[in-house]
XYZ file of C-alpha atoms in Angstrom:
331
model
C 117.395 83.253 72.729
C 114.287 85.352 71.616
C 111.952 84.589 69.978
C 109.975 87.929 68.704
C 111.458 91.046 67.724
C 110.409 94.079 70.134
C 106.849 95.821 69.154
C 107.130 99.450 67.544
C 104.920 102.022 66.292
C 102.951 101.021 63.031
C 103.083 97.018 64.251
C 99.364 95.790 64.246
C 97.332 94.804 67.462
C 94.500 91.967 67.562
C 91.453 92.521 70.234
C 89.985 89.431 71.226
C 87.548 89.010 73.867
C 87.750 85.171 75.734
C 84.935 85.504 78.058
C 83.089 88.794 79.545
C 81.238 90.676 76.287
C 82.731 93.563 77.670
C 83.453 95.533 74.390
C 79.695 95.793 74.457
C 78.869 96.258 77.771
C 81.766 98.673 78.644
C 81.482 100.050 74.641
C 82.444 103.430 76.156
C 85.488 102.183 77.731
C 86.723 99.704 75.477
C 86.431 102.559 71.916
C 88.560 105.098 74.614
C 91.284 102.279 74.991
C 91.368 101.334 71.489
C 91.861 105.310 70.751
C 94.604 104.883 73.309
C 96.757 102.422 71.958
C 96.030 104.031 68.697
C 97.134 107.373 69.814
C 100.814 105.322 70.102
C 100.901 104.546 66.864
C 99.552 100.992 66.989
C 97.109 99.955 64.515
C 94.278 97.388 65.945
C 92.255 94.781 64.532
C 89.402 93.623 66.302
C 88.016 90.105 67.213
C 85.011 89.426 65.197
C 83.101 89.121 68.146
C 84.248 92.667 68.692
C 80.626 94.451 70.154
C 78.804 91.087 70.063
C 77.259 89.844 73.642
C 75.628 86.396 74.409
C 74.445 86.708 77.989
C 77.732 87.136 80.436
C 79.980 85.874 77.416
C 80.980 87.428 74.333
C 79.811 83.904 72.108
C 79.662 80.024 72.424
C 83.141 78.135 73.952
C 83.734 77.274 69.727
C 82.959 81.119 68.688
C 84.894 82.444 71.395
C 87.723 79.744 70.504
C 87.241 80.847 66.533
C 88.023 84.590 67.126
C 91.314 83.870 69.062
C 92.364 81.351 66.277
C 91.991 83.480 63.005
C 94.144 86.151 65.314
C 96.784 83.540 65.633
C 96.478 82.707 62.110
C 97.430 85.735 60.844
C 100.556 86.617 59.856
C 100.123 90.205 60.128
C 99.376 90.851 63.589
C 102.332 91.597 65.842
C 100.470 91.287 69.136
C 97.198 89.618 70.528
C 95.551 90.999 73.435
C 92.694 90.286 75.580
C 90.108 92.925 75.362
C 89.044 91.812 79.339
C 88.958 88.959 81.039
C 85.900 87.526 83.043
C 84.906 84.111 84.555
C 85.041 80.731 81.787
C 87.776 82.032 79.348
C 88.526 77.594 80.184
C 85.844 76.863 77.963
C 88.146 77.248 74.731
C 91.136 75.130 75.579
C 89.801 72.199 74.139
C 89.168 74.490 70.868
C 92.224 76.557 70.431
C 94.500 76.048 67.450
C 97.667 75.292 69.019
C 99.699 74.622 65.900
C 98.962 77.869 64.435
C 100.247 79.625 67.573
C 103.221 77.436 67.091
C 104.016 77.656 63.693
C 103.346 81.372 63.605
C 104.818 82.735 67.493
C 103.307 86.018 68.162
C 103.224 87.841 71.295
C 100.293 86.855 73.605
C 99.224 89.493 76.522
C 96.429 89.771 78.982
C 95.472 88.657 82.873
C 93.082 87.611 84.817
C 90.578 85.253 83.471
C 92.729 85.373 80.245
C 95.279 82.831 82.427
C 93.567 79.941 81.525
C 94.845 81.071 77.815
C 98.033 81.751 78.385
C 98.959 79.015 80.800
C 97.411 76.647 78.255
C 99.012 78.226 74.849
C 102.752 77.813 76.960
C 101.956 74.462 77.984
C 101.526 72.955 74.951
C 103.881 74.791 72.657
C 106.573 75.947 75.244
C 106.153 79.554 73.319
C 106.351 82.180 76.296
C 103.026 84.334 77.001
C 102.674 87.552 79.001
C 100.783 88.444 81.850
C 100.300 92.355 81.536
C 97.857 94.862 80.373
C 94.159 94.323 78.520
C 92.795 96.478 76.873
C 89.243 97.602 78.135
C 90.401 97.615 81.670
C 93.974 99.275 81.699
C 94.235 101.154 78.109
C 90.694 102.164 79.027
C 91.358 103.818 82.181
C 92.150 107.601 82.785
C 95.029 109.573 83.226
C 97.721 109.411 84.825
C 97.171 106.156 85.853
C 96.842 104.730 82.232
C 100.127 106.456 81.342
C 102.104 104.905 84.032
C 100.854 101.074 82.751
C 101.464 102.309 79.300
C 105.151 103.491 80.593
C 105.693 100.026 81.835
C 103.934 98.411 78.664
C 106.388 100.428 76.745
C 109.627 99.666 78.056
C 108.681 95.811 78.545
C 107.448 95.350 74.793
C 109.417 97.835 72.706
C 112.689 98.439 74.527
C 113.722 95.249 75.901
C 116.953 94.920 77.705
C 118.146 92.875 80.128
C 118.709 92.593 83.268
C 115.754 94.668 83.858
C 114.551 95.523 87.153
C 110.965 96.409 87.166
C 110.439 99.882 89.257
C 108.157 99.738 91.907
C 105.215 102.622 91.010
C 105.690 105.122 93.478
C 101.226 105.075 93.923
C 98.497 102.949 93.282
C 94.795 102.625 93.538
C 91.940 100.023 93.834
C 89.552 102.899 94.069
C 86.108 101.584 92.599
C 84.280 104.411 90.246
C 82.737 105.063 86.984
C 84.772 103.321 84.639
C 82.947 104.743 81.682
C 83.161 108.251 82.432
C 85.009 110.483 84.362
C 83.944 111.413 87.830
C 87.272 112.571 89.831
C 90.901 111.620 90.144
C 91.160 107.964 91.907
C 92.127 108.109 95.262
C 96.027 107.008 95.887
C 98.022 105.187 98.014
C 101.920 105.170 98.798
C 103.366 101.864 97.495
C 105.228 99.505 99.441
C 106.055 95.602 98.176
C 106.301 93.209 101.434
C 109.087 90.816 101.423
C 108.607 87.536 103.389
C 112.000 85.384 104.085
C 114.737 87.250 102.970
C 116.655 85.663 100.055
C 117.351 85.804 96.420
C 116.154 82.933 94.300
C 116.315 82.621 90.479
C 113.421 80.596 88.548
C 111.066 80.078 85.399
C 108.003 82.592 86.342
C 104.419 80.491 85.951
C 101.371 81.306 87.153
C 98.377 84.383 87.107
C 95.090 84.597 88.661
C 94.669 82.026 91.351
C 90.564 81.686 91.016
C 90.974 80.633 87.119
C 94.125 78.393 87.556
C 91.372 76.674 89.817
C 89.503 75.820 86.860
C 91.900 73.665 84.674
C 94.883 72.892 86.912
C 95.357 69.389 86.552
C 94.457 69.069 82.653
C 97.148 68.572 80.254
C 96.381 72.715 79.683
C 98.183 73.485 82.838
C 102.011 74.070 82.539
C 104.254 70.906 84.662
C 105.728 72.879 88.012
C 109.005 72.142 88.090
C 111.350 72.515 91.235
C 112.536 76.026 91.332
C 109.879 77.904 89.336
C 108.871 81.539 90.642
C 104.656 81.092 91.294
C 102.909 84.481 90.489
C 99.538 84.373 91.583
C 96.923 86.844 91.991
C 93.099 87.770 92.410
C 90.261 90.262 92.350
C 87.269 90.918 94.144
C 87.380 87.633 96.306
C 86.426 87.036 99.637
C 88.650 85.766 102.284
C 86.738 82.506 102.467
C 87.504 81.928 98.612
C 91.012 82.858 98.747
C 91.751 80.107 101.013
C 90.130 78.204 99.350
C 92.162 78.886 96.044
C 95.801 78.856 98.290
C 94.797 75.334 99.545
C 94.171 74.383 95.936
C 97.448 75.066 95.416
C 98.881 73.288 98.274
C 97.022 70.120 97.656
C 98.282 69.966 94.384
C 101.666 69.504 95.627
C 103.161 73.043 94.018
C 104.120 74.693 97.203
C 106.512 71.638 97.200
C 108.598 72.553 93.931
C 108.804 76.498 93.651
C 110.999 78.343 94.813
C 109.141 81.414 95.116
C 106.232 83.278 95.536
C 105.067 86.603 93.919
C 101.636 87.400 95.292
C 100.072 90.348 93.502
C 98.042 93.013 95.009
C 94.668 91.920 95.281
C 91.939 94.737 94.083
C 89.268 95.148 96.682
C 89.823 92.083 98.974
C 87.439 91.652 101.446
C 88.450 90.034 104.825
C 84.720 88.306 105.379
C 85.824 89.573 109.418
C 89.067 87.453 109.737
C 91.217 90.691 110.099
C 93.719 88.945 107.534
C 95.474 89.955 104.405
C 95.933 87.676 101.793
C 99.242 87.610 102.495
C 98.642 85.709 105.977
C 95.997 83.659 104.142
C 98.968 82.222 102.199
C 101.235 81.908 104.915
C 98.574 79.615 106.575
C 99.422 77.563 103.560
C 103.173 77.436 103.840
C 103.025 75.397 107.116
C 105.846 77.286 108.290
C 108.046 76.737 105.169
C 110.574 79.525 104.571
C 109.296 80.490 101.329
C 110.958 83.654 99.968
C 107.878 86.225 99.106
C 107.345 89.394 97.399
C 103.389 90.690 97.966
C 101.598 93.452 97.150
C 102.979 93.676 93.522
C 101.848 95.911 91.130
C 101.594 92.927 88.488
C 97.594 92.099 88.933
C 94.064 94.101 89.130
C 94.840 97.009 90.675
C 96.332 100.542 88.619
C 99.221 100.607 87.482
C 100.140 96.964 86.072
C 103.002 95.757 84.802
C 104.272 92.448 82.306
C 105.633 89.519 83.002
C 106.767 86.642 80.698
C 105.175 82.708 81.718
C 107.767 80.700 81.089
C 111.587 83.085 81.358
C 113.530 83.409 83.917
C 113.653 86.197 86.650
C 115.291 86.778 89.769
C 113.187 87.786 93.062
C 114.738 89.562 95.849
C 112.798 90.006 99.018
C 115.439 92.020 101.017
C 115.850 94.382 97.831
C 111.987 93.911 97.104
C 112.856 94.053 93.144
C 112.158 91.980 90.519
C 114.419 91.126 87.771
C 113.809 90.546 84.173
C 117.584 88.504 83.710
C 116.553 86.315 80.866
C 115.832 87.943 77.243
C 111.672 87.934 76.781
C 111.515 89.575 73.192
């Protein structure tokens, strides 16, 4: 059954900003991805906090709550994306308009800090959200890395089919430079996703960045695991030391227990704190030994490019194929 009709040229955009003021601090980055998706044919409509900067957060929990609300109020706008994430975009559960979001469905995108958003608007109205692009940080970026997300942006938003097997991008790259202006090409690396006990397993995807689900899982914002769900989770910039600390989260909250399987995202930066581990063994610390079937280093988090994925449909993971498989419609 689906719920939106697929996004196409002319079909209006809204920018909001949840937590980091970053379409003032970045201005240069943000206006170059706005010309971006505008150079598609998309017409945007910013947040009113659009440019506006209270210390490390765009407003106040209730302002920052406000601007998301009169996006989902209005009927116009196809599409609501996260202009960035950054660190307390929690702060506006308690203040987001749920009902209008329900009574008027419209497609919901963004990652990282933006989770605590979309975990929360699925929870309580069941509506599907997407983990995928935001603006400032992958619409901003330069070529040809922004026109490989955009490729994948494309295909997931305005010509869904299923089944859909996402392609694995051929590079990538973590590579930390001027994001405002141009310096040189980022550096890149072969790709290759790691699959961890061989199987195929079918499930309801949930999840996003590990470090924010740590700060409402729990609450009645957080979506019910149910046995059999597929757990995406990802992070940026982290130590070792916190990661574990976010996997063991997890774990004590009984979710390891119920899914089925794991995607675990590429993780921008990481920093083994002298451990010589990957996240990847981090997590199967975790496991206690369970035969979990795995697919990491997916191009579905910080690093360049990114692709979508719908919380709350169905895909299939295969960790002797290492695909992915959109098999349940998501538009």
């Amino acid at each position: 059954m689906t719920m939106f009709r697929p996004l196409k040229s002319g079909d209006t955009i809204g920018i909001f900003s949840p937590s980091a003021p970053a379409t003032a601090t970045a201005k240069q980055r943000y206006i170059r991805g706005k010309e971006f998706l505008q150079s598609k044919g998309f017409h945007i409509i910013e947040g009113n906090l659009t440019g506006k900067q209270h210390g490390y957060r765009s407003g106040t929990p209730k302002e920052r709550a406000e601007e998301l609300n009169i996006l989902l109020r209005d009927s116009s706008i196809k599409m609501v994306m996260s202009s960035i994430g950054g660190t307390n975009s929690n702060s506006l559960l308690p203040y987001i308009d749920y009902e209008a979001f329900k009574n008027n469905p419209k497609i919901v995108v963004g990652y990282s800090d933006t989770t605590a958003i979309l975990l929360a608007l699925y929870a309580k109205t069941n509506i599907p959200t997407y983990y995928g692009p935001a603006l400032i940080p992958s619409f901003g970026e330069f070529e040809p890395l922004v026109n490989d997300t955009y490729s994948y942006f494309e295909r997931y938003f305005c010509q869904p089919s299923i089944p859909y097997s996402i392609p694995m991008p051929k590079v990538w790259s973590d590579e930390m430079i001027n994001w405002l202006e141009f310096e040189k090409p980022k550096q890149l690396y072969q790709n290759n996703w790691i699959g961890i006990h061989e199987d195929v397993v079918e499930g309801r995807l949930i999840g996003g960045n590990n470090n924010t689900m740590y700060g409402f899982i729990g609450t009645p914002y957080f979506p019910v695991i149910e046995k059999g769900d597929i757990l995406l989770i990802e992070d940026s910039l982290k130590g070792a030391a916190t990661v574990e600390k976010n996997f063991a989260m997890l774990k004590l909250h009984g979710i390891f227990d119920k899914v089925g399987g794991i995607i675990l995202g590429k993780h921008e930066l990481f920093d083994d704190e002298g451990t010589g581990k990957k996240p990847i063994d981090l997590l199967l610390e975790q496991l206690d030994g369970r035969a979990m079937p795995i697919l990491a280093d997916v191009d579905c988090a910080h690093t360049h490019p990114m692709f979508p994925l719908t919380i709350g449909k169905k895909i299939r993971l295969n960790t002797l194929k290492k695909s992915i498989t959109c098999i349940e419609p998501w538009i």
